[in-house]
Coordinates of C-alpha atoms in Angstrom, one line a residue:
M1 CA 136.2 -75.4 127.4
V2 CA 139.7 -74.6 127.5
S3 CA 140.6 -77.9 128.9
A4 CA 138.7 -79.7 126.3
L5 CA 140.6 -77.6 123.5
E6 CA 143.9 -78.7 125.3
S7 CA 142.9 -82.6 125.7
T8 CA 141.8 -82.8 122.1
P9 CA 145.1 -83.5 120.2
L10 CA 143.7 -85.5 117.3
V11 CA 140.9 -82.9 116.9
A12 CA 141.6 -79.6 115.1
V13 CA 139.7 -76.9 116.7
C14 CA 139.7 -73.2 115.4
S15 CA 137.1 -70.4 115.7
I16 CA 136.1 -68.0 112.7
D17 CA 134.4 -64.7 113.0
R18 CA 131.4 -63.8 110.5
D19 CA 134.2 -62.7 108.0
G20 CA 135.6 -66.2 108.0
V21 CA 138.6 -65.3 109.6
V22 CA 140.4 -67.5 112.3
R23 CA 140.6 -66.1 115.7
F24 CA 141.9 -69.0 117.6
C25 CA 143.3 -72.5 117.0
N26 CA 144.6 -75.3 119.0
A27 CA 148.1 -76.6 118.3
Y28 CA 146.7 -79.6 116.2
C29 CA 144.7 -77.3 113.7
A30 CA 147.9 -75.4 113.0
E31 CA 149.7 -78.7 112.7
L32 CA 147.1 -79.6 110.1
C33 CA 147.3 -76.4 108.4
G34 CA 151.0 -76.7 108.0
L35 CA 151.8 -73.6 109.5
P36 CA 153.0 -72.3 112.8
S37 CA 150.0 -71.0 114.9
E38 CA 150.6 -67.3 114.7
Q39 CA 150.4 -67.6 111.0
V40 CA 146.8 -69.4 111.0
V41 CA 145.2 -66.9 113.6
G42 CA 144.1 -63.8 111.4
R43 CA 143.8 -65.7 108.0
K44 CA 140.6 -67.0 106.3
L45 CA 139.9 -70.6 107.0
A46 CA 139.3 -71.1 103.2
E47 CA 142.8 -70.0 102.6
L48 CA 144.2 -72.5 105.4
L49 CA 141.8 -75.5 104.4
S50 CA 140.5 -75.1 100.7
R51 CA 137.5 -77.0 99.7
G52 CA 138.6 -76.8 96.0
E53 CA 135.4 -77.1 93.7
R54 CA 133.2 -77.7 97.0
Q55 CA 134.4 -74.3 98.5
D56 CA 131.0 -72.6 97.5
E57 CA 129.1 -75.6 99.1
H58 CA 131.1 -75.1 102.3
D59 CA 130.5 -71.3 102.2
R60 CA 126.9 -72.0 102.1
L61 CA 126.9 -74.5 104.9
L62 CA 128.7 -71.9 107.1
A63 CA 126.0 -69.2 106.1
E64 CA 123.3 -71.6 107.2
V65 CA 125.0 -72.2 110.6
W66 CA 125.0 -68.3 111.1
R67 CA 121.5 -67.9 110.0
S68 CA 120.1 -70.6 112.1
G69 CA 122.5 -71.0 115.1
R70 CA 122.4 -74.5 115.0
V71 CA 125.1 -77.3 114.5
G72 CA 126.1 -77.8 111.0
P73 CA 125.8 -81.3 109.5
A74 CA 128.9 -83.5 109.8
G75 CA 130.4 -84.5 106.6
D76 CA 133.8 -85.5 104.8
W77 CA 135.5 -83.0 102.9
I78 CA 138.7 -83.2 100.6
V79 CA 141.0 -80.2 101.3
R80 CA 144.3 -78.6 100.2
T81 CA 145.9 -77.6 103.3
A82 CA 148.0 -74.0 103.3
G83 CA 151.1 -76.5 103.8
G84 CA 150.3 -78.1 100.3
R85 CA 149.2 -81.4 101.6
E86 CA 145.8 -82.9 100.5
L87 CA 143.6 -84.6 103.2
C88 CA 140.2 -86.1 103.9
L89 CA 138.8 -84.4 107.0
A90 CA 135.7 -85.3 108.9
S91 CA 134.2 -82.0 109.7
V92 CA 131.6 -80.3 112.0
K93 CA 130.7 -76.6 112.7
I94 CA 129.4 -75.4 116.0
P95 CA 127.9 -72.1 116.7
V96 CA 129.0 -70.2 120.0
S97 CA 127.2 -67.4 121.3
H98 CA 128.5 -65.0 123.7
G99 CA 126.2 -63.2 126.0
G100 CA 123.2 -64.2 123.7
H101 CA 125.0 -63.1 120.6
L102 CA 126.3 -65.4 117.9
D103 CA 129.6 -64.1 117.0
Q104 CA 131.9 -67.2 116.0
I105 CA 131.7 -70.8 114.8
V106 CA 133.8 -73.3 116.1
C107 CA 135.1 -75.8 113.4
M108 CA 136.0 -79.3 114.5
D109 CA 138.2 -81.4 112.1
V110 CA 139.5 -85.0 112.2
D111 CA 141.9 -86.3 109.6
V112 CA 140.2 -89.2 108.2
T113 CA 142.5 -89.4 105.2
A114 CA 144.0 -93.0 105.8
R115 CA 140.5 -94.4 107.4
R116 CA 137.0 -93.1 107.3
P117 CA 135.4 -93.9 110.3
G118 CA 132.3 -91.9 109.3
S119 CA 130.4 -88.8 110.7
D120 CA 129.4 -90.3 113.9
T121 CA 132.9 -89.7 115.4
M122 CA 132.5 -86.0 114.9
L123 CA 128.9 -86.0 116.1
S124 CA 130.1 -87.6 119.3
V125 CA 133.1 -84.9 119.7
A126 CA 130.8 -82.1 118.9
S127 CA 128.3 -83.4 121.6
H128 CA 130.8 -83.7 124.3
F129 CA 132.6 -80.4 123.4
E130 CA 128.9 -78.5 124.2
Q131 CA 128.0 -80.6 127.3
M132 CA 131.2 -80.0 128.8
F133 CA 130.7 -76.6 128.8
A134 CA 127.3 -76.6 130.2
R135 CA 127.4 -79.5 132.4
T136 CA 130.7 -79.3 134.3
S137 CA 130.6 -78.4 138.0
D138 CA 133.5 -76.1 137.5
A139 CA 132.7 -72.4 137.0
V140 CA 134.2 -71.7 133.4
L141 CA 134.7 -68.0 132.2
L142 CA 135.9 -67.2 128.8
L143 CA 137.9 -64.2 128.8
R144 CA 139.2 -61.8 126.1
D145 CA 141.6 -58.9 127.0
G146 CA 140.2 -59.7 130.7
V147 CA 136.5 -59.3 129.9
I148 CA 134.1 -62.0 130.1
E149 CA 132.7 -63.0 127.2
E150 CA 130.9 -66.2 128.2
A151 CA 130.0 -67.8 131.4
N152 CA 128.8 -71.7 132.0
P153 CA 125.7 -72.1 134.2
A154 CA 128.3 -73.2 137.2
A155 CA 130.0 -69.6 137.0
V156 CA 126.2 -67.9 136.9
A157 CA 125.6 -70.1 140.2
L158 CA 128.9 -69.6 141.8
F159 CA 128.5 -65.7 141.5
K160 CA 124.9 -65.8 142.5
C161 CA 123.7 -63.7 139.2
A162 CA 120.2 -64.3 137.5
S163 CA 121.7 -65.1 134.0
A164 CA 125.2 -65.4 132.1
V165 CA 124.1 -61.8 130.7
R166 CA 124.8 -60.2 134.0
L167 CA 128.6 -61.5 133.8
C168 CA 129.3 -60.7 130.4
G169 CA 130.8 -57.7 129.3
R170 CA 132.3 -57.3 133.0
R171 CA 136.1 -57.8 134.0
L172 CA 136.8 -60.9 136.0
E173 CA 138.6 -58.6 138.7
D174 CA 135.1 -56.9 139.4
F175 CA 134.1 -60.1 141.2
L176 CA 137.6 -60.8 142.9
A177 CA 139.0 -59.6 146.0
A178 CA 141.7 -56.8 145.8
A179 CA 144.5 -58.9 146.7
T180 CA 143.3 -61.9 144.3
A181 CA 142.6 -59.5 141.5
G182 CA 146.3 -58.2 141.6
R183 CA 147.8 -61.7 141.4
H184 CA 145.3 -62.4 138.4
R185 CA 146.4 -59.4 136.6
L186 CA 150.1 -60.3 137.2
R187 CA 149.5 -63.6 135.5
A188 CA 147.6 -62.0 132.7
R189 CA 150.4 -59.7 132.0
R190 CA 152.8 -62.6 132.0
R191 CA 150.2 -64.5 130.0
G192 CA 151.0 -67.6 132.3
N193 CA 148.9 -70.5 133.1
G194 CA 148.5 -71.7 136.7
A195 CA 146.3 -72.1 139.5
A196 CA 146.0 -70.3 143.0
R197 CA 143.8 -69.8 145.7
G198 CA 141.8 -66.6 146.2
R199 CA 138.7 -64.8 147.2
A200 CA 135.6 -64.0 145.1
W201 CA 132.2 -61.8 145.6
Q202 CA 129.0 -63.5 145.1
Q203 CA 126.1 -61.3 144.5
P204 CA 124.9 -59.2 146.4
G205 CA 128.5 -58.8 148.5
R206 CA 129.2 -62.3 150.2
M207 CA 132.9 -63.4 149.9
V208 CA 133.7 -67.2 149.0
L209 CA 136.9 -68.7 148.8
C210 CA 137.9 -70.1 145.3
R211 CA 140.4 -71.7 143.4
L212 CA 141.4 -69.8 140.1
R213 CA 143.0 -71.7 137.4
R214 CA 144.0 -69.7 134.1
R215 CA 144.4 -71.3 130.6
T216 CA 145.3 -69.5 127.5
V217 CA 143.8 -70.0 124.3
L218 CA 145.9 -69.2 121.3
G219 CA 144.5 -66.4 119.5
R220 CA 144.8 -62.7 118.4
G221 CA 145.5 -61.0 121.6
P222 CA 144.9 -62.5 125.1
A223 CA 142.0 -64.9 125.1
D224 CA 141.9 -66.6 128.2
G225 CA 139.9 -69.4 130.0
D226 CA 139.5 -69.2 134.1
R227 CA 137.6 -71.6 135.9
P228 CA 137.0 -70.1 139.6

């Protein structure tokens, strides 16, 4: 998932909580808003990309995504950015659950001010975004403050757990050999990206070799993606 965020330079991606506050964004989202990334995270989406007279309609759309847990319909919106520009964005909302609990919506926007390709483009992007996390053969873990928030099926299989619920809420170090865990904590303190070989514990106690790749997602505090 982290790779997907980093490899979509023309798609603005941000995550909002139930209060409509942006919890992380990619670089293009910040550029679209006209602000540095650190000024985007922590502010309400409605302040960054105002829908004007259609703001109430947009709020109702988000409320329905929270209620249903289903991807919202793609559509075009005229927005006023925090930087003062007026743009036409093709937008889609994707609910994301952590440990079976829906606690964020990923908003994906494409600037179609100069050309409107239609909503099929955004639907395709959204589908790829969801399928990548679910279908990649890489074991992907989403971490915040070192705690596992989400695990894809490949990670569940690697660690021999019955379900992702058995991983969520635990620290990645719980599944790493001592030396590997130490190196991971050092990189976390430095907030560095990179890859290294190490050893991980499967359940109920078998050790396997792995290659741990760390990617940092912009956000409030550490929000990391790890691919054992």
